[in-house]
PDB file of C-alpha atoms in Angstrom:
ATOM      1  CA  UNK S  21     110.074  85.362  92.770  1.00 87.00           C
ATOM      2  CA  UNK S  22     110.597  88.906  93.860  1.00 92.00           C
ATOM      3  CA  UNK S  23     110.556  90.653  97.392  1.00 94.00           C
ATOM      4  CA  UNK S  24     111.005  94.361  98.248  1.00 95.00           C
ATOM      5  CA  UNK S  25     113.137  94.659 101.538  1.00 96.00           C
ATOM      6  CA  UNK S  26     113.579  97.443 103.822  1.00 97.00           C
ATOM      7  CA  UNK S  27     116.994  97.542 106.175  1.00 98.00           C
ATOM      8  CA  UNK S  28     116.310 100.842 108.712  1.00 98.00           C
ATOM      9  CA  UNK S  29     117.841 102.134 111.558  1.00 97.00           C
ATOM     10  CA  UNK S  30     114.377 103.692 112.720  1.00 94.00           C
ATOM     11  CA  UNK S  31     114.864 106.415 115.324  1.00 93.00           C
ATOM     12  CA  UNK S  32     117.905 104.604 116.615  1.00 91.00           C
ATOM     13  CA  UNK S  33     121.326 106.884 117.117  1.00 91.00           C
ATOM     14  CA  UNK S  34     123.892 107.283 114.935  1.00 92.00           C
ATOM     15  CA  UNK S  35     125.580 103.845 115.529  1.00 93.00           C
ATOM     16  CA  UNK S  36     122.270 102.018 114.346  1.00 95.00           C
ATOM     17  CA  UNK S  37     122.640 104.099 111.027  1.00 96.00           C
ATOM     18  CA  UNK S  38     126.393 102.701 110.975  1.00 93.00           C
ATOM     19  CA  UNK S  39     125.244  99.030 111.523  1.00 95.00           C
ATOM     20  CA  UNK S  40     122.708  99.499 108.642  1.00 96.00           C
ATOM     21  CA  UNK S  41     125.683  99.754 106.319  1.00 95.00           C
ATOM     22  CA  UNK S  42     127.472  97.279 107.947  1.00 93.00           C
ATOM     23  CA  UNK S  43     124.464  94.696 107.659  1.00 96.00           C
ATOM     24  CA  UNK S  44     123.563  95.979 104.096  1.00 97.00           C
ATOM     25  CA  UNK S  45     127.246  94.975 103.248  1.00 96.00           C
ATOM     26  CA  UNK S  46     126.964  91.385 104.724  1.00 96.00           C
ATOM     27  CA  UNK S  47     123.339  91.081 103.476  1.00 97.00           C
ATOM     28  CA  UNK S  48     124.421  91.786  99.788  1.00 97.00           C
ATOM     29  CA  UNK S  49     127.469  89.434 100.090  1.00 97.00           C
ATOM     30  CA  UNK S  50     125.108  86.814 100.804  1.00 96.00           C
ATOM     31  CA  UNK S  51     122.525  87.389  98.417  1.00 96.00           C
ATOM     32  CA  UNK S  52     125.141  86.826  95.904  1.00 96.00           C
ATOM     33  CA  UNK S  53     126.493  83.492  97.435  1.00 95.00           C
ATOM     34  CA  UNK S  54     123.054  82.492  97.133  1.00 95.00           C
ATOM     35  CA  UNK S  55     122.446  83.372  93.531  1.00 94.00           C
ATOM     36  CA  UNK S  56     120.014  86.253  94.558  1.00 96.00           C
ATOM     37  CA  UNK S  57     119.852  89.305  92.145  1.00 96.00           C
ATOM     38  CA  UNK S  58     119.245  92.614  93.920  1.00 96.00           C
ATOM     39  CA  UNK S  59     118.531  96.405  93.129  1.00 96.00           C
ATOM     40  CA  UNK S  60     118.792  99.261  95.353  1.00 96.00           C
ATOM     41  CA  UNK S  61     115.822 100.973  95.022  1.00 95.00           C
ATOM     42  CA  UNK S  62     116.117 103.832  97.613  1.00 96.00           C
ATOM     43  CA  UNK S  63     118.921 104.848 100.361  1.00 96.00           C
ATOM     44  CA  UNK S  64     119.017 107.391 102.764  1.00 97.00           C
ATOM     45  CA  UNK S  65     122.229 108.561 103.611  1.00 96.00           C
ATOM     46  CA  UNK S  66     123.271 108.762 107.370  1.00 94.00           C
ATOM     47  CA  UNK S  67     124.062 111.753 109.331  1.00 92.00           C
ATOM     48  CA  UNK S  68     127.901 110.798 109.039  1.00 89.00           C
ATOM     49  CA  UNK S  69     130.017 109.055 106.324  1.00 89.00           C
ATOM     50  CA  UNK S  70     129.656 105.286 105.898  1.00 88.00           C
ATOM     51  CA  UNK S  71     126.347 105.450 107.554  1.00 94.00           C
ATOM     52  CA  UNK S  72     122.895 104.796 106.289  1.00 96.00           C
ATOM     53  CA  UNK S  73     119.452 105.681 107.914  1.00 97.00           C
ATOM     54  CA  UNK S  74     117.738 103.274 105.540  1.00 98.00           C
ATOM     55  CA  UNK S  75     117.682 101.229 102.287  1.00 98.00           C
ATOM     56  CA  UNK S  76     115.205  99.706 100.430  1.00 96.00           C
ATOM     57  CA  UNK S  77     116.314  96.657  97.962  1.00 96.00           C
ATOM     58  CA  UNK S  78     114.313  94.650  95.401  1.00 96.00           C
ATOM     59  CA  UNK S  79     115.114  90.942  95.334  1.00 96.00           C
ATOM     60  CA  UNK S  80     115.056  88.379  92.971  1.00 96.00           C
ATOM     61  CA  UNK S  81     115.390  84.409  93.103  1.00 94.00           C
ATOM     62  CA  UNK S  82     114.283  81.242  93.759  1.00 92.00           C
ATOM     63  CA  UNK S  83     115.927  80.810  97.082  1.00 90.00           C
ATOM     64  CA  UNK S  84     114.677  84.021  98.332  1.00 93.00           C
ATOM     65  CA  UNK S  85     112.190  82.459 101.119  1.00 92.00           C
ATOM     66  CA  UNK S  86     114.556  80.350 102.464  1.00 93.00           C
ATOM     67  CA  UNK S  87     117.381  83.132 102.611  1.00 95.00           C
ATOM     68  CA  UNK S  88     115.308  86.184 104.106  1.00 96.00           C
ATOM     69  CA  UNK S  89     114.044  83.569 107.072  1.00 94.00           C
ATOM     70  CA  UNK S  90     117.514  84.431 108.771  1.00 92.00           C
ATOM     71  CA  UNK S  91     117.238  88.133 107.893  1.00 96.00           C
ATOM     72  CA  UNK S  92     113.953  89.304 108.658  1.00 96.00           C
ATOM     73  CA  UNK S  93     112.705  91.127 111.882  1.00 96.00           C
ATOM     74  CA  UNK S  94     115.277  92.624 114.343  1.00 96.00           C
ATOM     75  CA  UNK S  95     119.188  92.317 114.142  1.00 95.00           C
ATOM     76  CA  UNK S  96     121.292  93.162 116.959  1.00 94.00           C
ATOM     77  CA  UNK S  97     124.769  94.067 116.182  1.00 91.00           C
ATOM     78  CA  UNK S  98     127.218  93.749 119.518  1.00 90.00           C
ATOM     79  CA  UNK S  99     130.052  96.122 119.207  1.00 83.00           C
ATOM     80  CA  UNK S 100     131.556  99.446 120.652  1.00 82.00           C
ATOM     81  CA  UNK S 101     130.540 102.532 119.431  1.00 81.00           C
ATOM     82  CA  UNK S 102     132.879 104.206 116.825  1.00 81.00           C
ATOM     83  CA  UNK S 103     131.514 107.389 117.253  1.00 80.00           C
ATOM     84  CA  UNK S 104     131.051 107.683 121.065  1.00 82.00           C
ATOM     85  CA  UNK S 105     134.413 105.980 122.747  1.00 80.00           C
ATOM     86  CA  UNK S 106     133.196 106.027 126.463  1.00 81.00           C
ATOM     87  CA  UNK S 107     129.729 104.829 125.585  1.00 81.00           C
ATOM     88  CA  UNK S 108     128.693 101.880 127.593  1.00 84.00           C
ATOM     89  CA  UNK S 109     126.297 100.152 125.336  1.00 82.00           C
ATOM     90  CA  UNK S 110     127.143  97.574 122.856  1.00 86.00           C
ATOM     91  CA  UNK S 111     123.957  96.346 121.527  1.00 90.00           C
ATOM     92  CA  UNK S 112     122.854  98.252 118.457  1.00 91.00           C
ATOM     93  CA  UNK S 113     119.568  97.385 116.890  1.00 95.00           C
ATOM     94  CA  UNK S 114     118.100  97.603 113.155  1.00 97.00           C
ATOM     95  CA  UNK S 115     115.071  96.545 111.518  1.00 97.00           C
ATOM     96  CA  UNK S 116     114.878  94.198 108.392  1.00 97.00           C
ATOM     97  CA  UNK S 117     111.409  93.912 106.848  1.00 96.00           C
ATOM     98  CA  UNK S 118     109.482  92.946 103.928  1.00 95.00           C
ATOM     99  CA  UNK S 119     107.265  95.494 102.161  1.00 93.00           C
ATOM    100  CA  UNK S 120     103.897  95.136 100.517  1.00 84.00           C
ATOM    101  CA  UNK S 121     103.200  96.064  96.938  1.00 69.00           C
ATOM    102  CA  UNK S 122     100.233  97.574  95.744  1.00 55.00           C
ATOM    103  CA  UNK S 123      98.021  95.502  93.145  1.00 51.00           C
ATOM    104  CA  UNK S 124      99.246  97.604  90.347  1.00 53.00           C
ATOM    105  CA  UNK S 125     102.844  97.041  91.098  1.00 59.00           C
ATOM    106  CA  UNK S 126     103.408 100.552  93.269  1.00 55.00           C
ATOM    107  CA  UNK S 127     105.205 100.053  96.244  1.00 53.00           C
ATOM    108  CA  UNK S 128     103.726 101.369  99.674  1.00 49.00           C
TER     109      UNK S 128
END
């Protein structure tokens, strides 16, 4: 089984781009632990070092549906901004979505 997954900061601020990079690292570590193969299909770098606006992954594995149950949807990362030290907000949201394939295996 294979799935195409996108992790995105959407229109969120720079902090959300940083969270995409952090979540991607955790996501790939858990994928390896669950014997899920992955390939990074596309990545859009963020506005600062160590930040990503978006990344698209092709995942392959038998346990894929159960692995993705805990990941798909909105992800909230709780932590202080490393870019704006005095910013009061501490909840940063990103999205993890499954993308559809066209019938001829071209991705949307």
